[in-house]
Coordinates of C-alpha atoms in Angstrom, one line a residue:
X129 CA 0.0 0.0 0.0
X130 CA 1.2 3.7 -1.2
X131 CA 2.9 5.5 2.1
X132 CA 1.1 8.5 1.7
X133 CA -2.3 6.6 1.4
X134 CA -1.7 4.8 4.8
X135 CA -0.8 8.0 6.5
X136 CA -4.1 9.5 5.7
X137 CA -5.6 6.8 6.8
X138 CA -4.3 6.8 10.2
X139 CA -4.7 10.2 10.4
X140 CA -8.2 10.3 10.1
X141 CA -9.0 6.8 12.2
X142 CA -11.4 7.0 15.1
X143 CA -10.7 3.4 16.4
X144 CA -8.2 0.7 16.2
X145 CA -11.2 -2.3 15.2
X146 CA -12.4 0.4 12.2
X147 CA -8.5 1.0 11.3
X148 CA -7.5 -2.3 11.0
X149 CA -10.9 -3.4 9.2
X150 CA -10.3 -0.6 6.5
X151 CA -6.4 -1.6 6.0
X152 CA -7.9 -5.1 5.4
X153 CA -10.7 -4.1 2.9
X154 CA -8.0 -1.7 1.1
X155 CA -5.4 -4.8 0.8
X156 CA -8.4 -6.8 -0.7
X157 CA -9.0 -4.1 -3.2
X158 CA -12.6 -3.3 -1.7
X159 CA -13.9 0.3 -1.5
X160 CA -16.4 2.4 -0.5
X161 CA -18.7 1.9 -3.6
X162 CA -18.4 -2.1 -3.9
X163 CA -22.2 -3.4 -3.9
X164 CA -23.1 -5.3 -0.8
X165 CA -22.7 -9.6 -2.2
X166 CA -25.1 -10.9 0.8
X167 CA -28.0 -9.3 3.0
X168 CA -27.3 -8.4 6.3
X169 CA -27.7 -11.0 8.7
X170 CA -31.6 -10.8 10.2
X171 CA -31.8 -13.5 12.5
X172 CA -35.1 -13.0 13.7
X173 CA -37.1 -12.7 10.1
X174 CA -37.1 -9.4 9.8
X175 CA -35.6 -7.7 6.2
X176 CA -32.4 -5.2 7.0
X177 CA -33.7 -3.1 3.9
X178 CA -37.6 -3.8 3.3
X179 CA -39.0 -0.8 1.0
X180 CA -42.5 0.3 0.6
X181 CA -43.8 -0.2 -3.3
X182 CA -44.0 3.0 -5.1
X183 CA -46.7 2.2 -7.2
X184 CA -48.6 5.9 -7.2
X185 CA -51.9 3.8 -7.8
X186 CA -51.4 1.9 -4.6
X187 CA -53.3 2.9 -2.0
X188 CA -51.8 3.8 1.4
X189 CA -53.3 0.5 3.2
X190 CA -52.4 -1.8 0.5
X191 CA -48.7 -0.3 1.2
X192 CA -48.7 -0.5 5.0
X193 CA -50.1 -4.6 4.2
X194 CA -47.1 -5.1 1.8
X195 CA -44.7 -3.5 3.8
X196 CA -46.1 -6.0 6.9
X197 CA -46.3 -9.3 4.5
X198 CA -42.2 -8.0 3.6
X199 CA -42.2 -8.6 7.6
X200 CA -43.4 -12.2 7.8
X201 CA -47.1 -10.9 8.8
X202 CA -49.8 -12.7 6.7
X203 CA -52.5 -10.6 8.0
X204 CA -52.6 -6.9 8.8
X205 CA -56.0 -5.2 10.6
X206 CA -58.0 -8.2 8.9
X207 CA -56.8 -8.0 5.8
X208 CA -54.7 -10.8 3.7
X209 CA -51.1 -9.0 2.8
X210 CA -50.3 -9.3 -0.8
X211 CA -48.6 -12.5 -1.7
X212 CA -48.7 -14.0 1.8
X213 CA -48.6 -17.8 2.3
X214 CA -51.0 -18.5 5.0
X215 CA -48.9 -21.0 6.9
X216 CA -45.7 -19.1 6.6
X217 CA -45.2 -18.2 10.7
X218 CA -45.5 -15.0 12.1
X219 CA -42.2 -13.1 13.5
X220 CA -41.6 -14.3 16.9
X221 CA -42.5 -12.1 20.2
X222 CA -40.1 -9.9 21.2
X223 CA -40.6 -11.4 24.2
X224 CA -38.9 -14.6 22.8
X225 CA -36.0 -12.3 21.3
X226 CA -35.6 -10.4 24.6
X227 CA -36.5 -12.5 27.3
X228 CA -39.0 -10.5 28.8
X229 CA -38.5 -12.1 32.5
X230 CA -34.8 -10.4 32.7
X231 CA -35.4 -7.5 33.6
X232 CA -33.1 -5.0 34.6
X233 CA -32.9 -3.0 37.7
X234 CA -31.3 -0.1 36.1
X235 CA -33.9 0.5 33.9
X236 CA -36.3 2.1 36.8
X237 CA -33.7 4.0 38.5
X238 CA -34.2 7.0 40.3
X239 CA -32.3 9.6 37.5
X240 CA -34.3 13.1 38.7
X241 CA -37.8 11.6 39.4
X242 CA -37.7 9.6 36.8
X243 CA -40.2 6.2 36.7
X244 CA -41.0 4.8 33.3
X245 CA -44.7 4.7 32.1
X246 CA -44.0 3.1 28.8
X247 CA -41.4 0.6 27.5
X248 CA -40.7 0.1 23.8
X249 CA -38.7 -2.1 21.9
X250 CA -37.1 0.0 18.8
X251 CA -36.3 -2.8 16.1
X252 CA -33.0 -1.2 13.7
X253 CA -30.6 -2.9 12.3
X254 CA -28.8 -0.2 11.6
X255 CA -25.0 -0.6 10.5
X256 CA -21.9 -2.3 11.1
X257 CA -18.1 -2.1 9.4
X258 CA -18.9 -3.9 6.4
X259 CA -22.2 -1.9 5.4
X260 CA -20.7 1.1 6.4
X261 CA -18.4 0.2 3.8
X262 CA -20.6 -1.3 1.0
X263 CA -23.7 1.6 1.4
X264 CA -26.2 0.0 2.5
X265 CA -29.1 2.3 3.5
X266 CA -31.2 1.9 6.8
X267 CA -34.6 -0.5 6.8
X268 CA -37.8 0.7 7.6
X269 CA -38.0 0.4 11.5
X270 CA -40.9 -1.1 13.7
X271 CA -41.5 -0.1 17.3
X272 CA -43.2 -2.9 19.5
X273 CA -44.9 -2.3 22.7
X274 CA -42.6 -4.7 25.3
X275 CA -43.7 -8.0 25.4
X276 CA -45.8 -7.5 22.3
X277 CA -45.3 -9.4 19.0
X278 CA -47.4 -6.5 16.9
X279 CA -45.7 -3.5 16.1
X280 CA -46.8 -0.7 17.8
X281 CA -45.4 1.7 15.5
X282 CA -43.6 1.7 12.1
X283 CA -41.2 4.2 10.8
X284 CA -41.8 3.9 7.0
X285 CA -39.4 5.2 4.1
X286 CA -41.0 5.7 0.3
X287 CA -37.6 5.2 -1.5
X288 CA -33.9 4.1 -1.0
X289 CA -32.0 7.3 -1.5
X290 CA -34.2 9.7 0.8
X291 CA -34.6 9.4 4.5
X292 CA -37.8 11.0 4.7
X293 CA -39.8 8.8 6.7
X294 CA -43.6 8.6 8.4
X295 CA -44.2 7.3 11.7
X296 CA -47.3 5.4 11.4
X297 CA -49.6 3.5 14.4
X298 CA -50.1 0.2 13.2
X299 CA -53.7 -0.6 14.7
X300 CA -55.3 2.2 13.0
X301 CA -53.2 3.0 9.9
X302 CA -52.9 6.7 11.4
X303 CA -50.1 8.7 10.5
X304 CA -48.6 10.5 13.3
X305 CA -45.3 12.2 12.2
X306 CA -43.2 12.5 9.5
X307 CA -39.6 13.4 9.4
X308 CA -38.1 15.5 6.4
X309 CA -34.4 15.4 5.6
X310 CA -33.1 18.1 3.5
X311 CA -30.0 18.2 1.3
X312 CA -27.2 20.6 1.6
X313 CA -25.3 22.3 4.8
X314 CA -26.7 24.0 7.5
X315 CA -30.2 22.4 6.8
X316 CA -31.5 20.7 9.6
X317 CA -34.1 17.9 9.2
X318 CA -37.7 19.3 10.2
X319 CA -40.3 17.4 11.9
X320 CA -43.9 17.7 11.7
X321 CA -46.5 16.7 14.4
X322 CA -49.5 15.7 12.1
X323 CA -52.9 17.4 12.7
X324 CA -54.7 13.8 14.5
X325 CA -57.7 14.6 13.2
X326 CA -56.7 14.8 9.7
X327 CA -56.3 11.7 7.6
X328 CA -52.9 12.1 5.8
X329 CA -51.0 9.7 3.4
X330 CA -47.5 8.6 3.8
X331 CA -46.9 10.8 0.5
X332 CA -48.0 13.8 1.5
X333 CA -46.6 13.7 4.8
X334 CA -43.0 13.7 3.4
X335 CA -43.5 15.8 0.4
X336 CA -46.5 18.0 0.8
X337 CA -45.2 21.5 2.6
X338 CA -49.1 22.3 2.9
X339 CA -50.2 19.6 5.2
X340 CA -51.7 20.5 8.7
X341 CA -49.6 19.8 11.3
X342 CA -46.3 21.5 13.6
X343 CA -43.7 22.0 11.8
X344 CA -40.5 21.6 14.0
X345 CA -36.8 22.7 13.1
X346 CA -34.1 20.2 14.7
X347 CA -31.5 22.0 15.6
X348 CA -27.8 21.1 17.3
X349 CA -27.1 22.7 21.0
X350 CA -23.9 23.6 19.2
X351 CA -21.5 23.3 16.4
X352 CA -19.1 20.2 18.0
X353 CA -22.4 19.0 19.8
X354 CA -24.2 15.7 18.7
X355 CA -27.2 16.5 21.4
X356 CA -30.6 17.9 19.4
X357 CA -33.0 20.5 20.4
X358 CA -36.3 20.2 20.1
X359 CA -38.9 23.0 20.5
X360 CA -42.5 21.7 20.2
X361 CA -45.9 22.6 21.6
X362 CA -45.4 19.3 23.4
X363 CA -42.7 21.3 25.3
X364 CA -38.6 21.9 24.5
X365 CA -36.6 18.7 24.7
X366 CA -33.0 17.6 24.1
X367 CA -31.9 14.4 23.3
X368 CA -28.1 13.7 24.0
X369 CA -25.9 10.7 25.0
X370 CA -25.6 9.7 28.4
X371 CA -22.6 10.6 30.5
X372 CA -19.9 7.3 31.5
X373 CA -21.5 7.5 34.9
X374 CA -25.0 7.3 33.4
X375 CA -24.4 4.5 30.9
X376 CA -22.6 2.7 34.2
X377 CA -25.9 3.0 36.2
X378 CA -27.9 2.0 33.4
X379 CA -25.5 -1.2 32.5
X380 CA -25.6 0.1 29.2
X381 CA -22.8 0.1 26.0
X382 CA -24.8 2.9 24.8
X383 CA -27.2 5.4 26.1
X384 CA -29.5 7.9 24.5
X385 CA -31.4 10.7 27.2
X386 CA -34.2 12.9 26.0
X387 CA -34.5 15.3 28.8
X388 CA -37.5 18.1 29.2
X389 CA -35.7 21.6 28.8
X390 CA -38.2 24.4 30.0
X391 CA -40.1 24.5 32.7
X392 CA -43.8 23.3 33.6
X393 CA -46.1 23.8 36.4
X394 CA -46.9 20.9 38.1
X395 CA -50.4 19.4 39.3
X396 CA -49.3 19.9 42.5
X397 CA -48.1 22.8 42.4
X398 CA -44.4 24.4 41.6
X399 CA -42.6 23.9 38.3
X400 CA -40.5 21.0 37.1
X401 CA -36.7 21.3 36.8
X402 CA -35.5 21.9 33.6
X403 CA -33.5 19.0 32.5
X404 CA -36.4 16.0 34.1
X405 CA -35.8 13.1 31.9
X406 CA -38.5 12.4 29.8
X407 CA -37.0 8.7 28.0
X408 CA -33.6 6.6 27.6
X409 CA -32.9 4.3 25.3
X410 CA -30.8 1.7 26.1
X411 CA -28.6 -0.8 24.1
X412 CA -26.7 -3.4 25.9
X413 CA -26.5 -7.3 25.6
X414 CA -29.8 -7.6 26.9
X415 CA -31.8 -4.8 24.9
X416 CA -29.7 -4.3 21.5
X417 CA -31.7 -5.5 18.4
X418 CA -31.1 -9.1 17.8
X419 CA -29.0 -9.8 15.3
X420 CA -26.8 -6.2 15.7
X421 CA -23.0 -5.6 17.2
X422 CA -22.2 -3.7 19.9
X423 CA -20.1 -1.4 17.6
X424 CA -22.9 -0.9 15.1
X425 CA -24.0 2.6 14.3
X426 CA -27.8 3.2 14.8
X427 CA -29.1 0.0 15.7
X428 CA -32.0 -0.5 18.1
X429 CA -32.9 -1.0 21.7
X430 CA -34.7 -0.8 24.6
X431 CA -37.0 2.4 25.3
X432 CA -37.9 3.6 28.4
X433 CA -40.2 6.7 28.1
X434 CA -41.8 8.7 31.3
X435 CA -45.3 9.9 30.9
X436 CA -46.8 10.9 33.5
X437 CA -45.9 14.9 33.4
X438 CA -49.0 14.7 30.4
X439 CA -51.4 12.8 32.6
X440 CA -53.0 15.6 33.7
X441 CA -52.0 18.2 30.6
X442 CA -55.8 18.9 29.0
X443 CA -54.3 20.1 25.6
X444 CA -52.1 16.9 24.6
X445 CA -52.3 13.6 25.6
X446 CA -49.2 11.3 26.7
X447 CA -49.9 8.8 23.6
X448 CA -49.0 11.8 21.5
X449 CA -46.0 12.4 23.4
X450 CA -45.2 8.8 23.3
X451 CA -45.4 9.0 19.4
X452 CA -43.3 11.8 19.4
X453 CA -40.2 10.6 21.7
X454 CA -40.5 7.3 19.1
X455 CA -39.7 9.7 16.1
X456 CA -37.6 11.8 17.5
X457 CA -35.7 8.8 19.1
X458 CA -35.4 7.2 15.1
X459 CA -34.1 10.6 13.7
X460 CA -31.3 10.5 17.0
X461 CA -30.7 6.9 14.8
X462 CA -30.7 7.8 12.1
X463 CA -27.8 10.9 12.6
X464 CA -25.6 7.9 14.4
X465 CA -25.7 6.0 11.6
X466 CA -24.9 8.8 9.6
X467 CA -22.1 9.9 11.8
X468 CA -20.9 6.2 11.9
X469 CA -20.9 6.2 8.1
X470 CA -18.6 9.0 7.4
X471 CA -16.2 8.2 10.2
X472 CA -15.7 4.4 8.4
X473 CA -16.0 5.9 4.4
X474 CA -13.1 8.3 6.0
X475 CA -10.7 5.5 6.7
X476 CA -11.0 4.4 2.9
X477 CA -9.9 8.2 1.4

């Protein structure tokens, strides 16, 4: 190998495993822009890269049943999915994935006040060395309830090369939020928090400026941060990683914290502290997706979510809060993988 080219290479390393991975894919004459020879590994029947159909004729729950049927579903809200074998077998409960019974202490640890109300399995493959390497885009992503083998939510992309998505409640077909990614510096992805008594499309929830619904600018607490602000009606949250002393009290290998910013009177009186932890997600042995690395970039986990600030709110309600931490938790995702991305294609200049 050329001098020069393994200078810049160590130069711009971030780990020893992802060095010594990119020396050995440059000595085998693989780069950046090979095509990926074999899916990813999903062990528990789920597709790393399932796509929506784009057929413009299709209607949004003949979609939604495709997308499930790519899945391993052969029925979705009572109807057939498209091509389904009727004894093919379901996916298996998360339950049976995660062993539901192991639970961890650290998950209901005291951080602030803060008891969760909702737990939530976030099912990403995300990305490891080789399709950092190969390009591989992210799958659609489904959110069960803990315990559940339905999804609660799914996070649904229209094509390959955008990562526009729509969160969408699987029990009623509703779409809840959509998440807009824009091309070019210094344009931060928007969010919008759909109007829930409108009936909106997938489509138009990515692409159509007009719908009803809050529009919400993500924006970075700083230029070298990787925490996101979030400024809603909902109230003004931050989602950041968790200190080394937090991931240690959380027994975690990785720790996201969405943390409540402003201030809010309470029901009893007095105002909240700014900074009460709202959700964590957690990945570890225990509550990683199946199937993913420790060292992946944006793969799933464990979602612990605090609700009960918005028992008593009489303009929102906390399942509308819960759908929002779920998206805003995906985009946190998505910008790991992203981040994980450039730091491996780096190695290869």
């Amino acid at each position: 190998m050329d001098i020069g080219v393994t200078a810049n290479i160590i130069m711009l390393s971030f780990s020893k495993p992802a060095l010594l991975t990119a020396l050995f894919l440059s000595a085998q004459g693989i780069t950046a822009c090979s095509p990926p020879t074999t899916p990813h590994d999903s062990t528990y029947g789920y597709a790393a890269t399932p796509n929506m159909p784009q057929d413009d004729n299709q209607s949004q729950r003949d979609q939604v049943a495709s997308w499930m049927y790519s899945k391993g579903c052969t029925e979705v809200w009572g109807v057939q999915a498209s091509g389904s074998d009727s004894h093919s077998d379901p996916p298996p409960r998360y339950s049976e994935a995660v062993s539901s019974h192991h639970h961890s202490s650290s998950s209901s640890k005291d951080f602030g006040g803060f008891v969760p109300t909702a737990t939530l399995q976030v099912h990403a493959i995300g990305y490891d060395v080789d399709q950092a390497l190969t390009g591989r885009t992210l799958e659609n992503i489904s959110v069960f309830r803990s315990g559940s083998r339905d999804a609660e939510y799914v996070s649904i992309r229209l094509k390959k090369k955008s990562n526009s998505c729509t969160l969408v409640r699987v029990s009623d077909q509703a779409t809840l939020m959509s998440t807009i990614y824009r091309f070019g510096p210094g344009r931060h992805p928007q969010m919008r928090i759909l109007d829930p008594h409108s009936k909106v499309s997938i489509e138009d929830a990515i692409k159509n400026e007009n719908v009803r619904g809050e529009l919400i600018e993500v924006k970075s607490r700083s230029m070298i941060s990787r925490a996101q602000v979030f400024d809603t009606s909902l109230g003004k949250f931050e989602w950041r990683y968790g200190t080394n002393e937090e991931q240690a009290a959380c027994n975690a290998d990785n720790l996201l914290v969405m943390e409540r910013i402003d201030r809010v009177s309470l029901p009893g009186g007095g105002q909240s502290k700014s900074g009460a932890r709202v959700a964590q997600l957690i990945r570890n042995d225990q509550y990683r997706t199946p199937g993913t690395k420790k060292y992946s970039g944006g793969n799933g986990g464990r979602l612990f979510i605090d609700l009960r600030m918005w028992n008593e709110d009489k303009h929102t309600s906390p399942q509308r809060v819960e759908a929002f931490v779920v998206a805003s938790s995906i985009l946190m995702l998505k910008r790991e993988a992203d981040h994980f991305i450039d730091n491996h294609l780096a190695l290869v200049v």
